[in-house]
């Protein structure tokens, strides 16, 4: 596994997992491994940069790629668009109480769809996190816009 992650990014591992998961009927796939559409309430807009640039910019702002998060994809014009980043920003550090969770998806035009929410950190409060206590897409968007104050989302 470590050798694989040395040459392959976490987001690429997650895309392969999502594609594999979608090959099976939902009832055969345990919920943590099912591919879900992102909640509409989390949609921020289109960032006019390619996903690789968006990932790099989030990393510059202190975001980390997450392996432990639900897999997401959605269809647009008959094509499945898989999440190409699931990142968290934890102002209090790895064991801080809260996190900003951002998901990036490629668009057919080569730009990036952005989805996000504010939530409890699963490292600190795993059960409360799963119950979505404190889950807040609006606060997530506000915080993301503050961190990326020079970016406008279409």
mmCIF file of C-alpha atoms in Angstrom:
data_model
loop_
_atom_site.group_PDB
_atom_site.id
_atom_site.type_symbol
_atom_site.label_atom_id
_atom_site.label_comp_id
_atom_site.label_asym_id
_atom_site.label_seq_id
_atom_site.Cartn_x
_atom_site.Cartn_y
_atom_site.Cartn_z
ATOM 1 C CA UNK A 1 0.000 0.000 0.000
ATOM 2 C CA UNK A 2 2.735 2.513 0.958
ATOM 3 C CA UNK A 3 4.549 1.922 -2.353
ATOM 4 C CA UNK A 4 1.315 2.573 -4.229
ATOM 5 C CA UNK A 5 0.683 5.831 -2.366
ATOM 6 C CA UNK A 6 4.229 6.948 -3.128
ATOM 7 C CA UNK A 7 3.417 7.010 -6.839
ATOM 8 C CA UNK A 8 -0.350 7.511 -6.827
ATOM 9 C CA UNK A 9 -2.259 10.344 -5.157
ATOM 10 C CA UNK A 10 -5.021 9.635 -2.649
ATOM 11 C CA UNK A 11 -7.605 11.185 -4.955
ATOM 12 C CA UNK A 12 -6.605 8.711 -7.689
ATOM 13 C CA UNK A 13 -7.022 5.782 -5.294
ATOM 14 C CA UNK A 14 -10.460 7.127 -4.367
ATOM 15 C CA UNK A 15 -11.503 7.466 -8.037
ATOM 16 C CA UNK A 16 -10.499 3.851 -8.711
ATOM 17 C CA UNK A 17 -12.462 2.773 -5.622
ATOM 18 C CA UNK A 18 -15.525 4.743 -6.734
ATOM 19 C CA UNK A 19 -15.423 3.298 -10.257
ATOM 20 C CA UNK A 20 -15.102 -0.213 -8.825
ATOM 21 C CA UNK A 21 -17.932 0.356 -6.347
ATOM 22 C CA UNK A 22 -20.278 1.562 -9.112
ATOM 23 C CA UNK A 23 -19.856 -1.784 -10.901
ATOM 24 C CA UNK A 24 -21.946 -3.537 -8.230
ATOM 25 C CA UNK A 25 -25.602 -3.183 -7.223
ATOM 26 C CA UNK A 26 -25.958 -0.811 -4.269
ATOM 27 C CA UNK A 27 -27.364 -3.496 -1.993
ATOM 28 C CA UNK A 28 -24.129 -5.489 -2.358
ATOM 29 C CA UNK A 29 -21.882 -2.581 -1.406
ATOM 30 C CA UNK A 30 -21.530 -1.590 2.280
ATOM 31 C CA UNK A 31 -22.658 2.011 2.808
ATOM 32 C CA UNK A 32 -19.152 3.383 3.543
ATOM 33 C CA UNK A 33 -18.063 2.199 0.070
ATOM 34 C CA UNK A 34 -21.102 3.258 -1.971
ATOM 35 C CA UNK A 35 -20.789 6.107 -4.419
ATOM 36 C CA UNK A 36 -23.200 8.900 -3.544
ATOM 37 C CA UNK A 37 -24.120 12.161 -5.247
ATOM 38 C CA UNK A 38 -22.920 15.190 -3.281
ATOM 39 C CA UNK A 39 -25.747 16.978 -1.421
ATOM 40 C CA UNK A 40 -27.137 19.913 -3.424
ATOM 41 C CA UNK A 41 -26.870 22.152 -0.352
ATOM 42 C CA UNK A 42 -23.060 21.839 -0.511
ATOM 43 C CA UNK A 43 -22.667 23.220 -4.037
ATOM 44 C CA UNK A 44 -20.517 26.380 -4.100
ATOM 45 C CA UNK A 45 -20.002 26.890 -7.821
ATOM 46 C CA UNK A 46 -17.485 26.570 -10.627
ATOM 47 C CA UNK A 47 -13.867 27.508 -10.000
ATOM 48 C CA UNK A 48 -12.361 28.615 -13.301
ATOM 49 C CA UNK A 49 -9.204 26.503 -12.984
ATOM 50 C CA UNK A 50 -8.446 22.840 -13.743
ATOM 51 C CA UNK A 51 -8.836 20.402 -10.827
ATOM 52 C CA UNK A 52 -5.050 19.958 -10.465
ATOM 53 C CA UNK A 53 -4.645 23.708 -9.965
ATOM 54 C CA UNK A 54 -7.533 23.759 -7.476
ATOM 55 C CA UNK A 55 -5.975 20.860 -5.506
ATOM 56 C CA UNK A 56 -2.626 22.656 -5.412
ATOM 57 C CA UNK A 57 -4.236 25.888 -4.241
ATOM 58 C CA UNK A 58 -6.124 24.108 -1.458
ATOM 59 C CA UNK A 59 -2.862 22.452 -0.345
ATOM 60 C CA UNK A 60 -1.215 25.904 -0.210
ATOM 61 C CA UNK A 61 -4.035 26.995 2.126
ATOM 62 C CA UNK A 62 -3.413 24.082 4.505
ATOM 63 C CA UNK A 63 -5.903 21.512 3.186
ATOM 64 C CA UNK A 64 -5.036 17.802 3.328
ATOM 65 C CA UNK A 65 -6.329 15.016 1.101
ATOM 66 C CA UNK A 66 -8.674 12.613 2.900
ATOM 67 C CA UNK A 67 -8.845 8.874 2.318
ATOM 68 C CA UNK A 68 -11.604 8.286 4.885
ATOM 69 C CA UNK A 69 -14.678 9.997 3.428
ATOM 70 C CA UNK A 70 -17.687 8.854 1.437
ATOM 71 C CA UNK A 71 -17.081 8.452 -2.296
ATOM 72 C CA UNK A 72 -18.989 10.855 -4.531
ATOM 73 C CA UNK A 73 -19.900 11.141 -8.194
ATOM 74 C CA UNK A 74 -22.758 12.570 -10.212
ATOM 75 C CA UNK A 75 -23.987 12.501 -13.792
ATOM 76 C CA UNK A 76 -23.947 15.455 -16.129
ATOM 77 C CA UNK A 77 -25.086 15.128 -19.730
ATOM 78 C CA UNK A 78 -24.910 11.342 -19.499
ATOM 79 C CA UNK A 79 -21.329 11.286 -18.194
ATOM 80 C CA UNK A 80 -20.330 10.271 -14.656
ATOM 81 C CA UNK A 81 -18.105 12.879 -13.007
ATOM 82 C CA UNK A 82 -16.043 11.409 -10.177
ATOM 83 C CA UNK A 83 -14.696 13.415 -7.267
ATOM 84 C CA UNK A 84 -11.027 14.280 -7.870
ATOM 85 C CA UNK A 85 -10.319 15.650 -4.391
ATOM 86 C CA UNK A 86 -11.762 15.246 -0.930
ATOM 87 C CA UNK A 87 -9.837 17.666 1.281
ATOM 88 C CA UNK A 88 -10.105 18.912 4.823
ATOM 89 C CA UNK A 89 -8.900 22.072 6.482
ATOM 90 C CA UNK A 90 -8.693 21.750 10.254
ATOM 91 C CA UNK A 91 -8.027 25.124 11.892
ATOM 92 C CA UNK A 92 -7.308 23.391 15.216
ATOM 93 C CA UNK A 93 -4.956 20.822 13.661
ATOM 94 C CA UNK A 94 -5.410 17.091 13.118
ATOM 95 C CA UNK A 95 -7.246 16.753 16.427
ATOM 96 C CA UNK A 96 -9.087 20.075 16.346
ATOM 97 C CA UNK A 97 -12.831 19.862 16.875
ATOM 98 C CA UNK A 98 -13.964 21.153 13.450
ATOM 99 C CA UNK A 99 -13.059 20.812 9.802
ATOM 100 C CA UNK A 100 -13.916 22.369 6.469
ATOM 101 C CA UNK A 101 -14.503 19.530 4.000
ATOM 102 C CA UNK A 102 -14.136 20.436 0.308
ATOM 103 C CA UNK A 103 -14.818 18.192 -2.673
ATOM 104 C CA UNK A 104 -13.671 18.931 -6.217
ATOM 105 C CA UNK A 105 -15.121 17.516 -9.437
ATOM 106 C CA UNK A 106 -13.910 18.019 -13.005
ATOM 107 C CA UNK A 107 -16.271 19.694 -15.449
ATOM 108 C CA UNK A 108 -16.437 18.779 -19.149
ATOM 109 C CA UNK A 109 -15.084 22.292 -19.863
ATOM 110 C CA UNK A 110 -11.892 21.619 -17.882
ATOM 111 C CA UNK A 111 -12.842 23.737 -14.865
ATOM 112 C CA UNK A 112 -13.708 22.556 -11.346
ATOM 113 C CA UNK A 113 -17.042 22.158 -9.562
ATOM 114 C CA UNK A 114 -16.655 22.899 -5.839
ATOM 115 C CA UNK A 115 -18.773 21.479 -3.009
ATOM 116 C CA UNK A 116 -18.128 21.977 0.705
ATOM 117 C CA UNK A 117 -19.443 21.923 4.259
ATOM 118 C CA UNK A 118 -18.336 22.642 7.828
ATOM 119 C CA UNK A 119 -18.502 19.670 10.177
ATOM 120 C CA UNK A 120 -17.157 17.985 13.267
ATOM 121 C CA UNK A 121 -13.775 16.342 12.787
ATOM 122 C CA UNK A 122 -14.238 12.538 12.641
ATOM 123 C CA UNK A 123 -10.852 12.083 14.365
ATOM 124 C CA UNK A 124 -12.276 13.759 17.470
ATOM 125 C CA UNK A 125 -16.009 13.026 17.368
ATOM 126 C CA UNK A 126 -16.591 10.043 15.046
ATOM 127 C CA UNK A 127 -20.157 9.227 16.096
ATOM 128 C CA UNK A 128 -21.290 12.854 16.196
ATOM 129 C CA UNK A 129 -19.668 13.290 12.778
ATOM 130 C CA UNK A 130 -21.667 10.362 11.359
ATOM 131 C CA UNK A 131 -24.867 11.795 12.889
ATOM 132 C CA UNK A 132 -23.997 15.079 11.130
ATOM 133 C CA UNK A 133 -24.115 17.080 14.339
ATOM 134 C CA UNK A 134 -22.887 20.577 13.521
ATOM 135 C CA UNK A 135 -22.996 19.879 9.761
ATOM 136 C CA UNK A 136 -23.350 23.242 8.003
ATOM 137 C CA UNK A 137 -22.919 23.763 4.229
ATOM 138 C CA UNK A 138 -23.554 27.528 4.445
ATOM 139 C CA UNK A 139 -20.853 28.045 7.062
ATOM 140 C CA UNK A 140 -18.557 25.833 5.008
ATOM 141 C CA UNK A 141 -19.032 28.008 1.943
ATOM 142 C CA UNK A 142 -18.479 31.177 3.967
ATOM 143 C CA UNK A 143 -15.239 29.805 5.426
ATOM 144 C CA UNK A 144 -14.001 28.579 2.042
ATOM 145 C CA UNK A 145 -14.626 32.001 0.492
ATOM 146 C CA UNK A 146 -12.681 33.616 3.359
ATOM 147 C CA UNK A 147 -9.713 31.273 2.813
ATOM 148 C CA UNK A 148 -9.797 31.818 -0.955
ATOM 149 C CA UNK A 149 -10.658 35.514 -0.839
ATOM 150 C CA UNK A 150 -9.162 36.159 -4.297
ATOM 151 C CA UNK A 151 -11.280 33.439 -5.982
ATOM 152 C CA UNK A 152 -14.751 33.942 -7.386
ATOM 153 C CA UNK A 153 -16.963 30.954 -8.037
ATOM 154 C CA UNK A 154 -19.372 31.130 -10.985
#
